Tab-separated table of C-alpha atoms and ligand atoms in Angstrom:
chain	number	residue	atom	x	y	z
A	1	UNK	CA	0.000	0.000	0.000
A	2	UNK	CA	1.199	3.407	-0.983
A	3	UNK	CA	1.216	4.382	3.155
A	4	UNK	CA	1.745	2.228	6.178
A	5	UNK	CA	-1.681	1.956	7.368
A	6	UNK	CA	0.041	0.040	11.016
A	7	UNK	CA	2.799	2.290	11.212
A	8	UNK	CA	0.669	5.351	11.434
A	9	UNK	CA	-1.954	3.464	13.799
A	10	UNK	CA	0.826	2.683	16.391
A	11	UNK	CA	2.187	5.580	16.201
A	12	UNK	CA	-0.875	7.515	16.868
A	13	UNK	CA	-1.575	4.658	20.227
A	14	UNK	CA	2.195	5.481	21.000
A	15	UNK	CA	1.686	9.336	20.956
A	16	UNK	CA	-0.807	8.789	23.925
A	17	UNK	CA	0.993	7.914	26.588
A	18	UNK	CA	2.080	11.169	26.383
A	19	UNK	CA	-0.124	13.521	28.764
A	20	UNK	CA	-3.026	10.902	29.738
A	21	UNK	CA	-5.226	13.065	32.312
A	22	UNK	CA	-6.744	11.618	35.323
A	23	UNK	CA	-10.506	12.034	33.028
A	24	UNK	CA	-9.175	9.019	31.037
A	25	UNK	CA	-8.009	11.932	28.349
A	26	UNK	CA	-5.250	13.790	27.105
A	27	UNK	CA	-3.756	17.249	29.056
A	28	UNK	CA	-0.858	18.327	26.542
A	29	UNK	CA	-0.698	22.075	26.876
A	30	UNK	CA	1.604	23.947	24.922
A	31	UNK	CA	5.544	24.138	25.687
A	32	UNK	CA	4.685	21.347	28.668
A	33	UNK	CA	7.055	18.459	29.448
A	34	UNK	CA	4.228	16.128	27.893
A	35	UNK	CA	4.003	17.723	24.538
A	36	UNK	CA	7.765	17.971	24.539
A	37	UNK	CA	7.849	13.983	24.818
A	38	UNK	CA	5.581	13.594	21.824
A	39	UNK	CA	7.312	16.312	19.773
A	40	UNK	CA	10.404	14.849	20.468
A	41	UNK	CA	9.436	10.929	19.343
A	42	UNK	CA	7.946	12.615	16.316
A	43	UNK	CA	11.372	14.483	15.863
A	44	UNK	CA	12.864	11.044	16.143
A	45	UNK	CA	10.580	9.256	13.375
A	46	UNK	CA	11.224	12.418	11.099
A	47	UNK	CA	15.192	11.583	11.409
A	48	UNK	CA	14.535	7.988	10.991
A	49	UNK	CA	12.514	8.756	7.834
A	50	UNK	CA	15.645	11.245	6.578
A	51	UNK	CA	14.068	14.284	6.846
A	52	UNK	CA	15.886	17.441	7.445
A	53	UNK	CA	14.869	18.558	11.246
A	54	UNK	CA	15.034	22.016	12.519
A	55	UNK	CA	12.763	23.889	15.498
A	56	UNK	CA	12.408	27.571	15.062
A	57	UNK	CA	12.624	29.996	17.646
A	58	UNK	CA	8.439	29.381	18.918
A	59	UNK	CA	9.346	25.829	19.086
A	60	UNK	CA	7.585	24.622	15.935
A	61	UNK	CA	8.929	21.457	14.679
A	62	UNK	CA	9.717	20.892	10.683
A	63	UNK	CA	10.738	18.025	8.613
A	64	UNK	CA	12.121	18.415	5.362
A	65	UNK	CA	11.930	16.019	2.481
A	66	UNK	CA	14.626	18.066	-0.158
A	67	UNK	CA	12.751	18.542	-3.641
A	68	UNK	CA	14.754	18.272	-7.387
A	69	UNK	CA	15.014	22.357	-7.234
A	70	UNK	CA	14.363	24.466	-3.470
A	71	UNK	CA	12.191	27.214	-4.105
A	72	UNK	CA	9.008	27.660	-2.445
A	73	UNK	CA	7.974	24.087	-0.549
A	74	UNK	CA	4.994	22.822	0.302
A	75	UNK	CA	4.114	22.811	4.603
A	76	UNK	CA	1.552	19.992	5.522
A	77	UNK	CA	0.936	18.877	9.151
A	78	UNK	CA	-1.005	20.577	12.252
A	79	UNK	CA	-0.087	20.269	16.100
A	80	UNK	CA	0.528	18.222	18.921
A	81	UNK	CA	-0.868	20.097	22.087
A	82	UNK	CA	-4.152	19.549	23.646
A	83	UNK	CA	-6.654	21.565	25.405
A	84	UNK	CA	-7.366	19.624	28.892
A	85	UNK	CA	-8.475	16.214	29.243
A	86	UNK	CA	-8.864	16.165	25.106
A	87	UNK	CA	-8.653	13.462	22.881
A	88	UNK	CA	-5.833	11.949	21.067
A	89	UNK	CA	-6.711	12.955	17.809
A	90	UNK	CA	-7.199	16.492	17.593
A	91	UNK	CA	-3.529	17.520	16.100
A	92	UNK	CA	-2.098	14.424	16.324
A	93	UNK	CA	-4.324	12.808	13.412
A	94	UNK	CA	-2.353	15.985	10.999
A	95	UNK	CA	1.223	15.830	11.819
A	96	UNK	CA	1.272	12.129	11.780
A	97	UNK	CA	-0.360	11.724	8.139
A	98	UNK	CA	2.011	14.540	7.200
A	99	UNK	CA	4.928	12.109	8.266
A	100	UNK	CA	3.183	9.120	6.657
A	101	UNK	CA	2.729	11.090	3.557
A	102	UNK	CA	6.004	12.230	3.118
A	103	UNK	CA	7.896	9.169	4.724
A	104	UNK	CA	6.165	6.977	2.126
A	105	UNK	CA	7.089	8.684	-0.961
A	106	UNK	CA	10.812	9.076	0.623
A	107	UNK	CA	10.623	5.315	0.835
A	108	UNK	CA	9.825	5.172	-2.763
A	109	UNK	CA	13.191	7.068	-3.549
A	110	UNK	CA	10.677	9.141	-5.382
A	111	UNK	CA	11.743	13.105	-5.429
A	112	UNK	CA	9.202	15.840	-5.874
A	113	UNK	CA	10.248	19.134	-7.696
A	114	UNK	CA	9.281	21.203	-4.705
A	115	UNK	CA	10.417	20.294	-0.984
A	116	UNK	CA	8.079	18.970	0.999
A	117	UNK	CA	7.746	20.257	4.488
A	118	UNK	CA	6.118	17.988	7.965
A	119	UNK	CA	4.880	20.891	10.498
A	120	UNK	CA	3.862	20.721	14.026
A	121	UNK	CA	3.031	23.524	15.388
A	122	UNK	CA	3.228	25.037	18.718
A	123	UNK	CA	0.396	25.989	21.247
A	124	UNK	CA	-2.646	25.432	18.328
A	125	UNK	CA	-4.946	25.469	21.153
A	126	UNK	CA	-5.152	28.454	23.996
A	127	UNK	CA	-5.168	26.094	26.576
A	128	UNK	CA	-2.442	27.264	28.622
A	129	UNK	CA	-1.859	30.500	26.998
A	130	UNK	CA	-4.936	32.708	26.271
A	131	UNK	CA	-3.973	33.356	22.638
A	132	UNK	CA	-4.213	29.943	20.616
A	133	UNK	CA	-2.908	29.343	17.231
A	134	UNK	CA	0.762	30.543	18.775
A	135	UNK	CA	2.905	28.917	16.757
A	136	UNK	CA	1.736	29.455	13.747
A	137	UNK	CA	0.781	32.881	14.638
A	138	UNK	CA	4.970	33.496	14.891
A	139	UNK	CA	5.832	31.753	11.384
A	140	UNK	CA	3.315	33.795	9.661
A	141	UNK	CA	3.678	36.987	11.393
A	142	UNK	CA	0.141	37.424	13.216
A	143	UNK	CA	1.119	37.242	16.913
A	144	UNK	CA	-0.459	40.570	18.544
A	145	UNK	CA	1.515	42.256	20.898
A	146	UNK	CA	4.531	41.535	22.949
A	147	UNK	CA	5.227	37.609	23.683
A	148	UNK	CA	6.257	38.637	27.648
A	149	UNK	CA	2.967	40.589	28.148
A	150	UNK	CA	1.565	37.067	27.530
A	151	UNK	CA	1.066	34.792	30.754
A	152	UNK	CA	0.033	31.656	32.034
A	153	UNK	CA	-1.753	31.083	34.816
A	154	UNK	CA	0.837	30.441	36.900
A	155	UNK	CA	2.423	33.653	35.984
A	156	UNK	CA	4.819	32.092	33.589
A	157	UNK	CA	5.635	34.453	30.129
A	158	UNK	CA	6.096	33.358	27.083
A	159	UNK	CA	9.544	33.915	26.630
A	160	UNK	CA	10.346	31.872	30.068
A	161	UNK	CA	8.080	29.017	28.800
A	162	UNK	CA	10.111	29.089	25.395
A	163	UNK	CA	13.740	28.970	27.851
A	164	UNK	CA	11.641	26.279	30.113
A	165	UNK	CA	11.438	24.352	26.710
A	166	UNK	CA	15.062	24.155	25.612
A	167	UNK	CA	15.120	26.533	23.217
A	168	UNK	CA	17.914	29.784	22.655
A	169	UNK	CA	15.619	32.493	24.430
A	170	UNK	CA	15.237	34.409	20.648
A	171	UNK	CA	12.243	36.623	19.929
A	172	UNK	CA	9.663	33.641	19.008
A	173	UNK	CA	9.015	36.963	16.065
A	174	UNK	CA	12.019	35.912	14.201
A	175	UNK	CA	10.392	32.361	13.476
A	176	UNK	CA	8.962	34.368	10.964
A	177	UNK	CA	8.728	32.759	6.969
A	178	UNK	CA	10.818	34.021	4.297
A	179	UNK	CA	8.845	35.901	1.671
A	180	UNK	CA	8.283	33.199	-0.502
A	181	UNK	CA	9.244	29.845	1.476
A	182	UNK	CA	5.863	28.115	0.962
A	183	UNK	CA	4.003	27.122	-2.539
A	184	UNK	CA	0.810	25.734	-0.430
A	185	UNK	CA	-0.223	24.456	3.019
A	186	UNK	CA	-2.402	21.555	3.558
A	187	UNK	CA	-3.367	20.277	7.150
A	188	UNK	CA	-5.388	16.904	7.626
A	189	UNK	CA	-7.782	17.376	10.947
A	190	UNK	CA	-10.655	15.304	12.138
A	191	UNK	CA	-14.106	17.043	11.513
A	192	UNK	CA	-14.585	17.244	15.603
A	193	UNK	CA	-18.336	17.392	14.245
A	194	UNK	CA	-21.250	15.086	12.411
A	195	UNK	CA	-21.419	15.754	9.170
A	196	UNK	CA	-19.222	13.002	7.473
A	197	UNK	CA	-20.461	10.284	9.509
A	198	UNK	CA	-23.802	11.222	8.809
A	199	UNK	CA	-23.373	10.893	5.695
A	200	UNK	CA	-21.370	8.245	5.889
A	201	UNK	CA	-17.812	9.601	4.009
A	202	UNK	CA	-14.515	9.033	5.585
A	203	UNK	CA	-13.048	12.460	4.346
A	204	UNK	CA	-14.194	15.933	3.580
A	205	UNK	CA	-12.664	18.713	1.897
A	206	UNK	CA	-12.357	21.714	3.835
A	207	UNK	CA	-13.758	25.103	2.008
A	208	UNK	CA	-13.108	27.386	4.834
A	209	UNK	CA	-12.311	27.821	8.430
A	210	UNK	CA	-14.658	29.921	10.343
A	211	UNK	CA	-13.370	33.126	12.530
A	212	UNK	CA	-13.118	34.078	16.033
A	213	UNK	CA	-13.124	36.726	18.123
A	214	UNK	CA	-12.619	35.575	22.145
A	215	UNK	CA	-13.068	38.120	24.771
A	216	UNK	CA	-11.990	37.897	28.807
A	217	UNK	CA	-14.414	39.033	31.496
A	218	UNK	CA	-14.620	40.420	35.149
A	219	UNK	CA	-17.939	40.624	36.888
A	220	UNK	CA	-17.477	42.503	40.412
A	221	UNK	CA	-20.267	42.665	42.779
A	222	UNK	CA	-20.081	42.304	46.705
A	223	UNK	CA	-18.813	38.841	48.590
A	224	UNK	CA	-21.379	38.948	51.187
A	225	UNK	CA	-22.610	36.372	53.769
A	226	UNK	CA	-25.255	33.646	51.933
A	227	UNK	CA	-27.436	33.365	54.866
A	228	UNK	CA	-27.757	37.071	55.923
A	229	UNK	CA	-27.701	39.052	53.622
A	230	UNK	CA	-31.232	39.127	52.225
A	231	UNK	CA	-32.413	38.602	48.128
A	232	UNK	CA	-32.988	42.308	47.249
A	233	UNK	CA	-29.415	43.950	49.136
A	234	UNK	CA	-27.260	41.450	46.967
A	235	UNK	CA	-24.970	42.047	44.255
A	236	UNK	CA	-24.111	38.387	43.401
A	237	UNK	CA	-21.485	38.164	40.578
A	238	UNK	CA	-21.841	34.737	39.589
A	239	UNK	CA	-25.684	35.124	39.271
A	240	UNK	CA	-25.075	38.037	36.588
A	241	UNK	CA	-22.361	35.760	35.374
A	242	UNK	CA	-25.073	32.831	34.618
A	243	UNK	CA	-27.621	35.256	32.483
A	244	UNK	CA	-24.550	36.024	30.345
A	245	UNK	CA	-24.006	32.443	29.814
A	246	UNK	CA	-27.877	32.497	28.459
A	247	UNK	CA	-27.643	35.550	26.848
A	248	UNK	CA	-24.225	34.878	24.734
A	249	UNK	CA	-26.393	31.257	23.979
A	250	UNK	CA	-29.097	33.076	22.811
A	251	UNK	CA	-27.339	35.634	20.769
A	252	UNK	CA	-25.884	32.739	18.431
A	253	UNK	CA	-28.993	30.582	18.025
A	254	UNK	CA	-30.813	34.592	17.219
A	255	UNK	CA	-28.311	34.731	14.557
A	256	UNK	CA	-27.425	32.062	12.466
A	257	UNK	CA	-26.825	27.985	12.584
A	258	UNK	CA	-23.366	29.312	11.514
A	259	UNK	CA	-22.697	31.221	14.673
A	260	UNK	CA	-21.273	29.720	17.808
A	261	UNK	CA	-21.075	31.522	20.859
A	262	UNK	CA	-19.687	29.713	24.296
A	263	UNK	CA	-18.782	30.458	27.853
A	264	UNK	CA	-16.243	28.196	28.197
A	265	UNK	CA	-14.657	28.909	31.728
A	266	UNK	CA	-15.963	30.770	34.968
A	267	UNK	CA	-13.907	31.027	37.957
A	268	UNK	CA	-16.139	32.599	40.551
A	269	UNK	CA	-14.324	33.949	44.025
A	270	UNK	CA	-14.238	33.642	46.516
A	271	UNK	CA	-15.844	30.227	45.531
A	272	UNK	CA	-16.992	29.387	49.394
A	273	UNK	CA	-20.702	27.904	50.132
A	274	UNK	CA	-21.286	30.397	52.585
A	275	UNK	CA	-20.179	33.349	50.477
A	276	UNK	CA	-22.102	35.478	47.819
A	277	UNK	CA	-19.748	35.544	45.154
A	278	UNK	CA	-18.603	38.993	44.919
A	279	UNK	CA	-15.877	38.242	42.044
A	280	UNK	CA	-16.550	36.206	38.557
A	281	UNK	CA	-13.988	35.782	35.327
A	282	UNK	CA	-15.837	34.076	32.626
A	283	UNK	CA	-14.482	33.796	28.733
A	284	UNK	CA	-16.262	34.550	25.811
A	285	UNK	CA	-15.666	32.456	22.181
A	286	UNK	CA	-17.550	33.675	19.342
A	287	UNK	CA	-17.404	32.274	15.746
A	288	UNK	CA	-18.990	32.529	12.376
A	289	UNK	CA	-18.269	31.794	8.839
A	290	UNK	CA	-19.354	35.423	8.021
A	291	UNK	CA	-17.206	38.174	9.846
A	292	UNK	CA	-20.477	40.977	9.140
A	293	UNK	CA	-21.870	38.332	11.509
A	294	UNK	CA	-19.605	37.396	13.989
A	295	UNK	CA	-19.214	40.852	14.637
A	296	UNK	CA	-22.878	42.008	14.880
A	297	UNK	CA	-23.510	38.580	17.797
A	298	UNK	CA	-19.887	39.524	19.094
A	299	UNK	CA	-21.509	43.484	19.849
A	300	UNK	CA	-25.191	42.470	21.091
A	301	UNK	CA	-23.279	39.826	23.817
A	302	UNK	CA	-21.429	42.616	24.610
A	303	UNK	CA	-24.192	45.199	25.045
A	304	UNK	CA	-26.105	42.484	27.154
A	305	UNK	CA	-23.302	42.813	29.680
A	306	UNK	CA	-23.236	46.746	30.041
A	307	UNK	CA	-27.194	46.463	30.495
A	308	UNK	CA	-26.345	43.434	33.036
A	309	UNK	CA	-24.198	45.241	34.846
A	310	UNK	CA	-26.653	48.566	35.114
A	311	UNK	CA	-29.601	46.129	35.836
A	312	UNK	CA	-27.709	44.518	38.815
A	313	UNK	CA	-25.706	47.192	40.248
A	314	UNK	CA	-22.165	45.255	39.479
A	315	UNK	CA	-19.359	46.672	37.857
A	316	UNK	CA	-17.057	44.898	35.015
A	317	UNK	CA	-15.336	44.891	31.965
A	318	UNK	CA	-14.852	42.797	28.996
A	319	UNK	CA	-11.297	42.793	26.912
A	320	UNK	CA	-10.931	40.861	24.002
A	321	UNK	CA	-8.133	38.569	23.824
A	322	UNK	CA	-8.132	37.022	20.170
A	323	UNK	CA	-9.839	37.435	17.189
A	324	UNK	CA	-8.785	35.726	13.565
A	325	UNK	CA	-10.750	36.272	10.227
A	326	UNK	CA	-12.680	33.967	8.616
A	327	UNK	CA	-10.365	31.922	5.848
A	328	UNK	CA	-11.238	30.232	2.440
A	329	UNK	CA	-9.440	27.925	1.823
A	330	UNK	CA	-7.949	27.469	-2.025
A	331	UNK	CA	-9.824	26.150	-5.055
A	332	UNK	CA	-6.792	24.743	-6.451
A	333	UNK	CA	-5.879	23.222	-3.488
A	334	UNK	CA	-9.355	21.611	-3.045
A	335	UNK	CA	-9.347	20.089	-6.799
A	336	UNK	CA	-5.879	18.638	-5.936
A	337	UNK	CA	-7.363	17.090	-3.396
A	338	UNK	CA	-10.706	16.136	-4.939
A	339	UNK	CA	-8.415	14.725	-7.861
A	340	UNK	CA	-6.551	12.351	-5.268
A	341	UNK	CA	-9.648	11.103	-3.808
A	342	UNK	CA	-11.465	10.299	-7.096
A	343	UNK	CA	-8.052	8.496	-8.417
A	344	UNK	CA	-7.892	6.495	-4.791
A	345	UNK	CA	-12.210	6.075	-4.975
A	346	UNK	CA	-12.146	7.580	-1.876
A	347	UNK	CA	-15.908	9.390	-1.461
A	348	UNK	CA	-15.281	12.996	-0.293
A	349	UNK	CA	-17.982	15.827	0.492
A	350	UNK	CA	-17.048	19.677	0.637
A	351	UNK	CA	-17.671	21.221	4.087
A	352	UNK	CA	-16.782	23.886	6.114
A	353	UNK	CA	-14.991	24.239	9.361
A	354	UNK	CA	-16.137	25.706	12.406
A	355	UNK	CA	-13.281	25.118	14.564
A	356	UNK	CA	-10.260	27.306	13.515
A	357	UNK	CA	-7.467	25.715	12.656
A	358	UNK	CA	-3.570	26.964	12.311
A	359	UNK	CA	-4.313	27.380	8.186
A	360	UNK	CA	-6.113	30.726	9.143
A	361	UNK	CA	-2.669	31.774	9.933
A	362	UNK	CA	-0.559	30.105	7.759
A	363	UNK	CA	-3.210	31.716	4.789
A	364	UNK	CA	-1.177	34.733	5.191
A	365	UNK	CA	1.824	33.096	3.571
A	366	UNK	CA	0.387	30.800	0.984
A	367	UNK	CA	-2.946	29.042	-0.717
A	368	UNK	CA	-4.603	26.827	2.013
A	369	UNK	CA	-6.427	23.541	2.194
A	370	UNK	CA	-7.272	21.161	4.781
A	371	UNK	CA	-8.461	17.265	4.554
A	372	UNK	CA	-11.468	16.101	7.099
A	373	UNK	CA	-11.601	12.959	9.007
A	374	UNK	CA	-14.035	11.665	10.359
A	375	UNK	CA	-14.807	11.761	13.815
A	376	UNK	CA	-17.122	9.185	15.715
A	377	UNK	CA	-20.029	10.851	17.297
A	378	UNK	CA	-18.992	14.339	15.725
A	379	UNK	CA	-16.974	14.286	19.599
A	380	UNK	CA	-14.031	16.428	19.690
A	381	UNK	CA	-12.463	17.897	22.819
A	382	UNK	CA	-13.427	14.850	24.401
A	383	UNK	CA	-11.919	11.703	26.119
A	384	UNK	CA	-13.429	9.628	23.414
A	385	UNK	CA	-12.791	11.489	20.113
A	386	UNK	CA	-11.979	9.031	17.698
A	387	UNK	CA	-11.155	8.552	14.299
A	388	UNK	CA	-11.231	4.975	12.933
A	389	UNK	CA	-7.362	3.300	11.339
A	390	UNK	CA	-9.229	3.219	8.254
A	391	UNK	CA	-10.161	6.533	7.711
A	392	UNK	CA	-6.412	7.786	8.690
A	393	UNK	CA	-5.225	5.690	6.383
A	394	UNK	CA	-7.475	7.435	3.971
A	395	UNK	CA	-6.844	10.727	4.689
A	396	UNK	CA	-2.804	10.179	4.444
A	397	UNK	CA	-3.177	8.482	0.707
A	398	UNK	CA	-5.288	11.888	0.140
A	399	UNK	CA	-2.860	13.764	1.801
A	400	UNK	CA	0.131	12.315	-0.590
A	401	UNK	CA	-2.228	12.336	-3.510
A	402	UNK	CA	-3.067	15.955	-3.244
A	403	UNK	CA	1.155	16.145	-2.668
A	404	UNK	CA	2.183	14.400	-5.488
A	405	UNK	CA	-0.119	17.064	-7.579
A	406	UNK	CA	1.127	20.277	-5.411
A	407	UNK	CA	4.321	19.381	-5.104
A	408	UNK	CA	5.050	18.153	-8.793
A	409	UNK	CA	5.455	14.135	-8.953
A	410	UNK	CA	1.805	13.217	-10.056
B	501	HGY	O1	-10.582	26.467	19.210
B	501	HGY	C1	-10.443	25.785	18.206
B	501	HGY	O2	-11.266	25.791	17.298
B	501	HGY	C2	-9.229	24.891	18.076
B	501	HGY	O3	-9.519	23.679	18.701
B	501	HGY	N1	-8.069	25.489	18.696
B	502	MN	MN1	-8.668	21.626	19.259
B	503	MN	MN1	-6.857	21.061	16.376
């Protein structure tokens, strides 16, 4: 078989001992010990497969396959962090079918005019940072702001968490690509939604990937005690908190199936029984396909929380954090990949993504597309995301079909 169907299954079960979480998942945040263990075995496999290895200064990982002439190269793979107690597929699935892609047709002695380039990049999700897409954000230039005003939670800047990693302590900035180092970018992902297992098709080609705009909050009010103070004297924080939670929820469904909005964490303080929470941070993700839209749910949510905070006599603010545009991804890229699927009968259906991916970035330097898996249940984010051996085989032969075409060998 063109790829190594086992190779790339046991290297996907070997990728998981990395980071398992006590929730039976997978917690591999971004510059952490864990993901450094699985970028380093898939550092090893890249030198066992004689790629040229090099880490820029964000820590991205690349593996080079050298083409008949340099000149622009084509970049295909994804990333290797986690958010908490995620699955082992999110990521993963895309760097490894890169490898298997690229190691196969290295096998085959077979040289394509353009180099061919395996990715993983750095701190896709904002798990431990709160900017996500990080490394990618430093190849193609995008990173707002200064990398030490950014912080963990433990207080921890970027710069020290780049030191922490091993790396030379250089401006993550200069990781930045050459005008004119990449031809395309392709990125195989699972779906981390329904559609292509209800319709039953192992692979889907990507059209775009929706954008976001993510926004941190502060809710004060007054810590008081829960049994004395009476209904009508309170000014509970977490309670104005929950009717944002509804009112973000409602602003999506108001607007469009496209639009996503979601309170993903509250920390509420002093977080006691006994105590009226006089303190609440909450996060705000908001997505569409359309930026008009986005934007236009993005400004009711936040005019719901001035009139909140007038209505219930608590103060606050909201900042935004991130935001990324809306991407399409490339037509040519697409029919490359449509061409590989029809020539491999593989059944593929066009879809777009509503997750955002490290392409929205990497768009910026080059014509994007991404390849689909898959996913059981449409579960992503999730102990048991899952993506079948079969369907990562398929999406590596598309992967090295679309390649071949991109890269010059068909
Ligand atoms: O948030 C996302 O869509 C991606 O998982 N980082
Ligand atoms: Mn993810
Ligand atoms: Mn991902």
């Amino acid at each position: 078989m063109p790829v190594e169907s086992r190779r790339l299954w046991s290297r996907i079960e070997y990728l998981a001992r990395f980071g398992p979480s006590s929730g039976g998942g997978i917690t591999r945040l971004a510059y952490s010990d864990e993901e450094k263990g699985a970028t380093r075995a898939v550092e090893g496999w890249m030198r066992a497969a004689g790629l040229q290895v090099r880490y820029d200064a964000a820590g991205n990982l690349f593996g080079r396959l050298k083409g008949r002439r340099s000149g622009p190269a084509v970049l295909t793979g994804s990333h290797l962090d986690s958010v908490p107690n995620g699955g082992n597929f999110d990521g993963v699935a895309g760097v490894l079918t890169a490898l298997e892609a690229v190691e196969s047709l290295a096998e085959e002695g077979r040289l394509p005019d353009s180099p061919l380039e395996v990715v993983s990049f750095q701190g896709e999700e904002g798990s431990r940072f709160p900017v996500g897409l990080l490394g990618s954000s430093f190849l193609a230039g995008t990173f707002p702001g200064e990398p030490a005003a950014l912080k963990d939670r433990a207080g921890t800047t970027l710069p020290d968490a780049l030191r922490a990693y091993g790396l030379t302590g250089a401006d993550p900035r200069t990781a930045l690509a050459g005008p004119g180092e990449y031809a395309y970018f392709l990125e195989v992902h699972i779906e981390q939604s329904l559609l292509l297992e209800s319709r039953g098709i192992p692979c889907g080609v990507v059209t775009g990937i929706a954008g976001l705009v993510q926004y941190r909050a502060v809710i004060e009010g007054r810590a008081e005690h829960a049994g004395a103070c009476p209904m009508d004297l309170r000014r509970d924080a977490l309670a104005g908190a929950a009717e944002m939670v509804l009112a973000a929820e409602r602003a999506a469904v108001d607007s469009d199936p496209a639009t996503r909005a979601t309170v993903g964490l509250v920390r509420t303080f002093p977080g006691a029984a006994n105590v009226i929470p006089g303190r609440v941070e909450m996060t705000f993700d908001i997505r569409d396909l359309d930026e008009s839209r986005r934007d236009r749910c993005a400004s009711r949510i936040r005019e719901e929380f001035r009139a909140l905070l007038a209505r219930r006599r608590l103060s606050g603010a909201m900042e935004q954090v991130n935001i990324s545009a809306p991407t399409r991804c490339d037509e040519g890229v697409m029919r490359a990949i449509e061409e590989a699927a029809a020539a491999a009968g593989i059944p593929t259906v066009r879809l777009p993504s509503g997750a955002v991916h490290d392409g929205a970035n990497v768009a910026r330097l080059c014509p994007i597309g991404m390849i689909f898996l898959r996913s059981r249940d449409g579960l992503s984010h999730n102990p048991a995301e899952y993506t079948s051996p079969e369907d990562l085989e398929a999406g590596a032969l598309l992967l090295r079909g679309a390649l071949e075409r991109l890269g010059g060998l068909a």
